[in-house]
Amino acid sequence: MKPVLVESIDAIAFAPFGSIVAHAGGDDRDYLPLDLTAGEDLRARNWTMRLAGHPGDGLVVSTLERHPASTQAFVTLGGDGLLAVVAPTAADGGPDASGLRAFRVPPGSGVIYHRDTWHHGMVALGRGSDVFIVMGLRADGRDTVWAELSTPVPVTGLMGN
């Protein structure tokens, strides 16, 4: 499969997959489009974690995940930013690897994936990033659906634009 080149994130390009988290400026609150209310027994969970920086300038994507009951937010708290790798849904309900896209999320911002958006696990760029994560989790653990791609997709250009 042809390599996917990392692109700078912008609201229009990312809209099919989710929203960008960044303060719009001013003194008003910027409310975020998090939806943690779908399904039974869904509870909002928040956590922080440190993601080690990804070594090198390439990544091979072979597995994607989605969360059918909740949106999911990742916001950088420090570090060199994140790489959000997403894909549309194919007619059979699995990920459409031919539409895979990779977005560079700058430090001090983040993303909110729409419910049911196919995505790769979050990747920290450079020396790594501390992240704040919000999503709805079910008590029974039915939060994540996994899919293996029939052909892994290389992603290039992690280190610059």
PDB file of C-alpha atoms in Angstrom:
ATOM      1  CA  MET A   1       0.000   0.000   0.000  1.00  0.00           C
ATOM      2  CA  LYS A   2       1.198   3.526  -0.776  1.00  0.00           C
ATOM      3  CA  PRO A   3       2.697   5.382   2.221  1.00  0.00           C
ATOM      4  CA  VAL A   4       0.602   8.025   3.971  1.00  0.00           C
ATOM      5  CA  LEU A   5       2.385  11.346   4.544  1.00  0.00           C
ATOM      6  CA  VAL A   6       1.769  13.101   7.869  1.00  0.00           C
ATOM      7  CA  GLU A   7      -0.107  16.381   7.448  1.00  0.00           C
ATOM      8  CA  SER A   8      -0.585  19.338   9.752  1.00  0.00           C
ATOM      9  CA  ILE A   9      -3.944  19.143  11.462  1.00  0.00           C
ATOM     10  CA  ASP A  10      -6.686  21.609  10.629  1.00  0.00           C
ATOM     11  CA  ALA A  11     -10.357  21.640  11.592  1.00  0.00           C
ATOM     12  CA  ILE A  12     -11.733  21.049   8.090  1.00  0.00           C
ATOM     13  CA  ALA A  13      -9.463  18.121   7.217  1.00  0.00           C
ATOM     14  CA  PHE A  14      -9.979  16.484  10.617  1.00  0.00           C
ATOM     15  CA  ALA A  15     -13.774  17.075  10.807  1.00  0.00           C
ATOM     16  CA  PRO A  16     -14.819  13.624   9.483  1.00  0.00           C
ATOM     17  CA  PHE A  17     -12.901  12.045  12.372  1.00  0.00           C
ATOM     18  CA  GLY A  18     -13.376  14.498  15.224  1.00  0.00           C
ATOM     19  CA  SER A  19     -12.535  17.939  16.572  1.00  0.00           C
ATOM     20  CA  ILE A  20      -9.387  19.812  17.487  1.00  0.00           C
ATOM     21  CA  VAL A  21      -8.898  20.875  21.096  1.00  0.00           C
ATOM     22  CA  ALA A  22      -7.316  24.322  21.271  1.00  0.00           C
ATOM     23  CA  HIS A  23      -8.317  27.445  23.145  1.00  0.00           C
ATOM     24  CA  ALA A  24      -9.880  29.982  20.798  1.00  0.00           C
ATOM     25  CA  GLY A  25      -8.573  32.915  22.813  1.00  0.00           C
ATOM     26  CA  GLY A  26     -10.362  35.435  24.972  1.00  0.00           C
ATOM     27  CA  ASP A  27     -11.799  34.994  28.425  1.00  0.00           C
ATOM     28  CA  ASP A  28     -14.779  32.795  27.569  1.00  0.00           C
ATOM     29  CA  ARG A  29     -14.973  29.081  28.086  1.00  0.00           C
ATOM     30  CA  ASP A  30     -14.472  26.886  25.049  1.00  0.00           C
ATOM     31  CA  TYR A  31     -16.810  23.939  25.554  1.00  0.00           C
ATOM     32  CA  LEU A  32     -15.639  20.663  24.050  1.00  0.00           C
ATOM     33  CA  PRO A  33     -17.846  18.279  22.045  1.00  0.00           C
ATOM     34  CA  LEU A  34     -17.337  15.278  24.323  1.00  0.00           C
ATOM     35  CA  ASP A  35     -20.198  12.767  24.358  1.00  0.00           C
ATOM     36  CA  LEU A  36     -19.904  10.332  27.219  1.00  0.00           C
ATOM     37  CA  THR A  37     -23.587   9.445  27.534  1.00  0.00           C
ATOM     38  CA  ALA A  38     -24.278   6.641  25.035  1.00  0.00           C
ATOM     39  CA  GLY A  39     -25.202   3.175  26.151  1.00  0.00           C
ATOM     40  CA  GLU A  40     -25.793   1.618  29.499  1.00  0.00           C
ATOM     41  CA  ASP A  41     -23.346   1.671  32.383  1.00  0.00           C
ATOM     42  CA  LEU A  42     -21.030   4.199  30.727  1.00  0.00           C
ATOM     43  CA  ARG A  43     -18.876   6.256  33.071  1.00  0.00           C
ATOM     44  CA  ALA A  44     -16.615   9.163  32.233  1.00  0.00           C
ATOM     45  CA  ARG A  45     -13.002   8.348  32.968  1.00  0.00           C
ATOM     46  CA  ASN A  46     -10.099  10.795  32.925  1.00  0.00           C
ATOM     47  CA  TRP A  47      -6.439  10.022  33.235  1.00  0.00           C
ATOM     48  CA  THR A  48      -2.996  11.307  32.431  1.00  0.00           C
ATOM     49  CA  MET A  49      -0.107   9.329  31.068  1.00  0.00           C
ATOM     50  CA  ARG A  50       3.290   9.789  29.531  1.00  0.00           C
ATOM     51  CA  LEU A  51       3.766   8.537  25.995  1.00  0.00           C
ATOM     52  CA  ALA A  52       7.358   7.812  25.035  1.00  0.00           C
ATOM     53  CA  GLY A  53       8.520   9.483  21.846  1.00  0.00           C
ATOM     54  CA  HIS A  54       8.320   7.419  18.684  1.00  0.00           C
ATOM     55  CA  PRO A  55      11.779   6.611  17.325  1.00  0.00           C
ATOM     56  CA  GLY A  56      12.443   7.553  13.720  1.00  0.00           C
ATOM     57  CA  ASP A  57      10.496   9.179  10.956  1.00  0.00           C
ATOM     58  CA  GLY A  58       8.171   6.327   9.981  1.00  0.00           C
ATOM     59  CA  LEU A  59       5.460   4.149  11.416  1.00  0.00           C
ATOM     60  CA  VAL A  60       3.733   1.042  10.071  1.00  0.00           C
ATOM     61  CA  VAL A  61       0.038   0.850  10.929  1.00  0.00           C
ATOM     62  CA  SER A  62      -1.333  -2.689  11.100  1.00  0.00           C
ATOM     63  CA  THR A  63      -4.052  -2.407  13.769  1.00  0.00           C
ATOM     64  CA  LEU A  64      -6.799   0.152  14.341  1.00  0.00           C
ATOM     65  CA  GLU A  65      -9.377   0.530  17.094  1.00  0.00           C
ATOM     66  CA  ARG A  66     -12.686   2.290  17.648  1.00  0.00           C
ATOM     67  CA  HIS A  67     -14.919   3.019  20.633  1.00  0.00           C
ATOM     68  CA  PRO A  68     -18.606   2.479  19.819  1.00  0.00           C
ATOM     69  CA  ALA A  69     -19.983   3.982  23.040  1.00  0.00           C
ATOM     70  CA  SER A  70     -17.914   7.119  23.536  1.00  0.00           C
ATOM     71  CA  THR A  71     -15.948   9.947  22.111  1.00  0.00           C
ATOM     72  CA  GLN A  72     -12.294  10.001  23.194  1.00  0.00           C
ATOM     73  CA  ALA A  73     -10.113  13.036  23.841  1.00  0.00           C
ATOM     74  CA  PHE A  74      -6.321  13.384  23.953  1.00  0.00           C
ATOM     75  CA  VAL A  75      -4.781  16.711  25.024  1.00  0.00           C
ATOM     76  CA  THR A  76      -1.049  17.338  25.273  1.00  0.00           C
ATOM     77  CA  LEU A  77       0.207  18.634  28.608  1.00  0.00           C
ATOM     78  CA  GLY A  78       3.816  18.923  27.526  1.00  0.00           C
ATOM     79  CA  GLY A  79       6.213  17.512  25.012  1.00  0.00           C
ATOM     80  CA  ASP A  80       6.561  17.619  21.251  1.00  0.00           C
ATOM     81  CA  GLY A  81       3.008  16.877  20.151  1.00  0.00           C
ATOM     82  CA  LEU A  82       1.130  13.837  18.951  1.00  0.00           C
ATOM     83  CA  LEU A  83       0.378  11.891  15.811  1.00  0.00           C
ATOM     84  CA  ALA A  84      -3.310  11.090  15.245  1.00  0.00           C
ATOM     85  CA  VAL A  85      -3.785   8.304  12.668  1.00  0.00           C
ATOM     86  CA  VAL A  86      -7.398   7.793  11.571  1.00  0.00           C
ATOM     87  CA  ALA A  87      -9.406   5.997   8.910  1.00  0.00           C
ATOM     88  CA  PRO A  88     -12.982   6.164   7.618  1.00  0.00           C
ATOM     89  CA  THR A  89     -15.349   3.243   8.033  1.00  0.00           C
ATOM     90  CA  ALA A  90     -15.650   0.852   5.090  1.00  0.00           C
ATOM     91  CA  ALA A  91     -18.959  -0.534   3.808  1.00  0.00           C
ATOM     92  CA  ASP A  92     -18.426  -3.715   5.857  1.00  0.00           C
ATOM     93  CA  GLY A  93     -18.042  -1.689   9.083  1.00  0.00           C
ATOM     94  CA  GLY A  94     -14.292  -2.191   9.371  1.00  0.00           C
ATOM     95  CA  PRO A  95     -11.659   0.452   8.717  1.00  0.00           C
ATOM     96  CA  ASP A  96     -11.074   1.673   5.151  1.00  0.00           C
ATOM     97  CA  ALA A  97      -7.264   1.560   5.016  1.00  0.00           C
ATOM     98  CA  SER A  98      -7.253   3.293   1.616  1.00  0.00           C
ATOM     99  CA  GLY A  99      -8.580   6.429   3.349  1.00  0.00           C
ATOM    100  CA  LEU A 100      -6.081   6.371   6.228  1.00  0.00           C
ATOM    101  CA  ARG A 101      -4.777   9.812   7.225  1.00  0.00           C
ATOM    102  CA  ALA A 102      -2.144  10.934   9.714  1.00  0.00           C
ATOM    103  CA  PHE A 103      -2.244  14.343  11.441  1.00  0.00           C
ATOM    104  CA  ARG A 104       0.420  16.137  13.452  1.00  0.00           C
ATOM    105  CA  VAL A 105      -1.168  17.524  16.642  1.00  0.00           C
ATOM    106  CA  PRO A 106       0.974  20.387  17.985  1.00  0.00           C
ATOM    107  CA  PRO A 107       1.962  20.752  21.641  1.00  0.00           C
ATOM    108  CA  GLY A 108      -0.630  22.520  23.774  1.00  0.00           C
ATOM    109  CA  SER A 109      -3.583  21.157  21.794  1.00  0.00           C
ATOM    110  CA  GLY A 110      -5.337  17.866  21.231  1.00  0.00           C
ATOM    111  CA  VAL A 111      -8.068  15.947  19.453  1.00  0.00           C
ATOM    112  CA  ILE A 112     -11.477  14.505  20.221  1.00  0.00           C
ATOM    113  CA  TYR A 113     -12.318  11.452  18.149  1.00  0.00           C
ATOM    114  CA  HIS A 114     -15.978  11.054  17.192  1.00  0.00           C
ATOM    115  CA  ARG A 115     -17.656   7.970  18.588  1.00  0.00           C
ATOM    116  CA  ASP A 116     -16.835   4.928  16.407  1.00  0.00           C
ATOM    117  CA  THR A 117     -13.877   6.568  14.632  1.00  0.00           C
ATOM    118  CA  TRP A 118     -11.219   4.081  13.543  1.00  0.00           C
ATOM    119  CA  HIS A 119      -7.830   5.184  14.873  1.00  0.00           C
ATOM    120  CA  HIS A 120      -4.371   3.932  15.702  1.00  0.00           C
ATOM    121  CA  GLY A 121      -3.128   4.146  19.271  1.00  0.00           C
ATOM    122  CA  MET A 122      -1.905   7.667  19.995  1.00  0.00           C
ATOM    123  CA  VAL A 123       1.755   8.243  19.099  1.00  0.00           C
ATOM    124  CA  ALA A 124       3.948  10.856  20.803  1.00  0.00           C
ATOM    125  CA  LEU A 125       6.337  12.732  18.565  1.00  0.00           C
ATOM    126  CA  GLY A 126       9.911  13.769  19.309  1.00  0.00           C
ATOM    127  CA  ARG A 127      10.989  13.172  22.869  1.00  0.00           C
ATOM    128  CA  GLY A 128       7.475  12.238  24.007  1.00  0.00           C
ATOM    129  CA  SER A 129       4.423  13.888  25.517  1.00  0.00           C
ATOM    130  CA  ASP A 130       2.368  13.909  28.664  1.00  0.00           C
ATOM    131  CA  VAL A 131      -1.310  13.602  27.732  1.00  0.00           C
ATOM    132  CA  PHE A 132      -4.688  14.039  29.391  1.00  0.00           C
ATOM    133  CA  ILE A 133      -7.282  11.524  28.180  1.00  0.00           C
ATOM    134  CA  VAL A 134     -11.071  11.524  28.582  1.00  0.00           C
ATOM    135  CA  MET A 135     -13.491   8.838  27.421  1.00  0.00           C
ATOM    136  CA  GLY A 136     -16.490   6.852  28.563  1.00  0.00           C
ATOM    137  CA  LEU A 137     -15.730   3.356  29.811  1.00  0.00           C
ATOM    138  CA  ARG A 138     -18.212   0.565  30.461  1.00  0.00           C
ATOM    139  CA  ALA A 139     -17.953  -1.511  33.621  1.00  0.00           C
ATOM    140  CA  ASP A 140     -18.010  -4.723  31.554  1.00  0.00           C
ATOM    141  CA  GLY A 141     -15.012  -3.658  29.430  1.00  0.00           C
ATOM    142  CA  ARG A 142     -16.879  -3.522  26.091  1.00  0.00           C
ATOM    143  CA  ASP A 143     -15.188  -0.271  25.127  1.00  0.00           C
ATOM    144  CA  THR A 144     -12.917  -1.096  22.248  1.00  0.00           C
ATOM    145  CA  VAL A 145     -13.273  -2.880  18.915  1.00  0.00           C
ATOM    146  CA  TRP A 146     -10.008  -3.907  17.208  1.00  0.00           C
ATOM    147  CA  ALA A 147      -9.290  -4.537  13.535  1.00  0.00           C
ATOM    148  CA  GLU A 148      -6.183  -5.904  11.850  1.00  0.00           C
ATOM    149  CA  LEU A 149      -5.485  -4.379   8.431  1.00  0.00           C
ATOM    150  CA  SER A 150      -5.061  -6.942   5.652  1.00  0.00           C
ATOM    151  CA  THR A 151      -2.113  -4.886   4.367  1.00  0.00           C
ATOM    152  CA  PRO A 152      -0.133  -2.715   6.817  1.00  0.00           C
ATOM    153  CA  VAL A 153       0.086   0.961   5.858  1.00  0.00           C
ATOM    154  CA  PRO A 154       3.374   2.889   6.202  1.00  0.00           C
ATOM    155  CA  VAL A 155       3.168   6.437   7.549  1.00  0.00           C
ATOM    156  CA  THR A 156       6.070   8.778   6.756  1.00  0.00           C
ATOM    157  CA  GLY A 157       7.065  12.330   7.639  1.00  0.00           C
ATOM    158  CA  LEU A 158       6.623  12.140  11.393  1.00  0.00           C
ATOM    159  CA  MET A 159       9.560  14.431  12.074  1.00  0.00           C
ATOM    160  CA  GLY A 160       8.619  17.466  10.053  1.00  0.00           C
ATOM    161  CA  ASN A 161       6.481  19.425   7.696  1.00  0.00           C
TER     162      ASN A 161
END
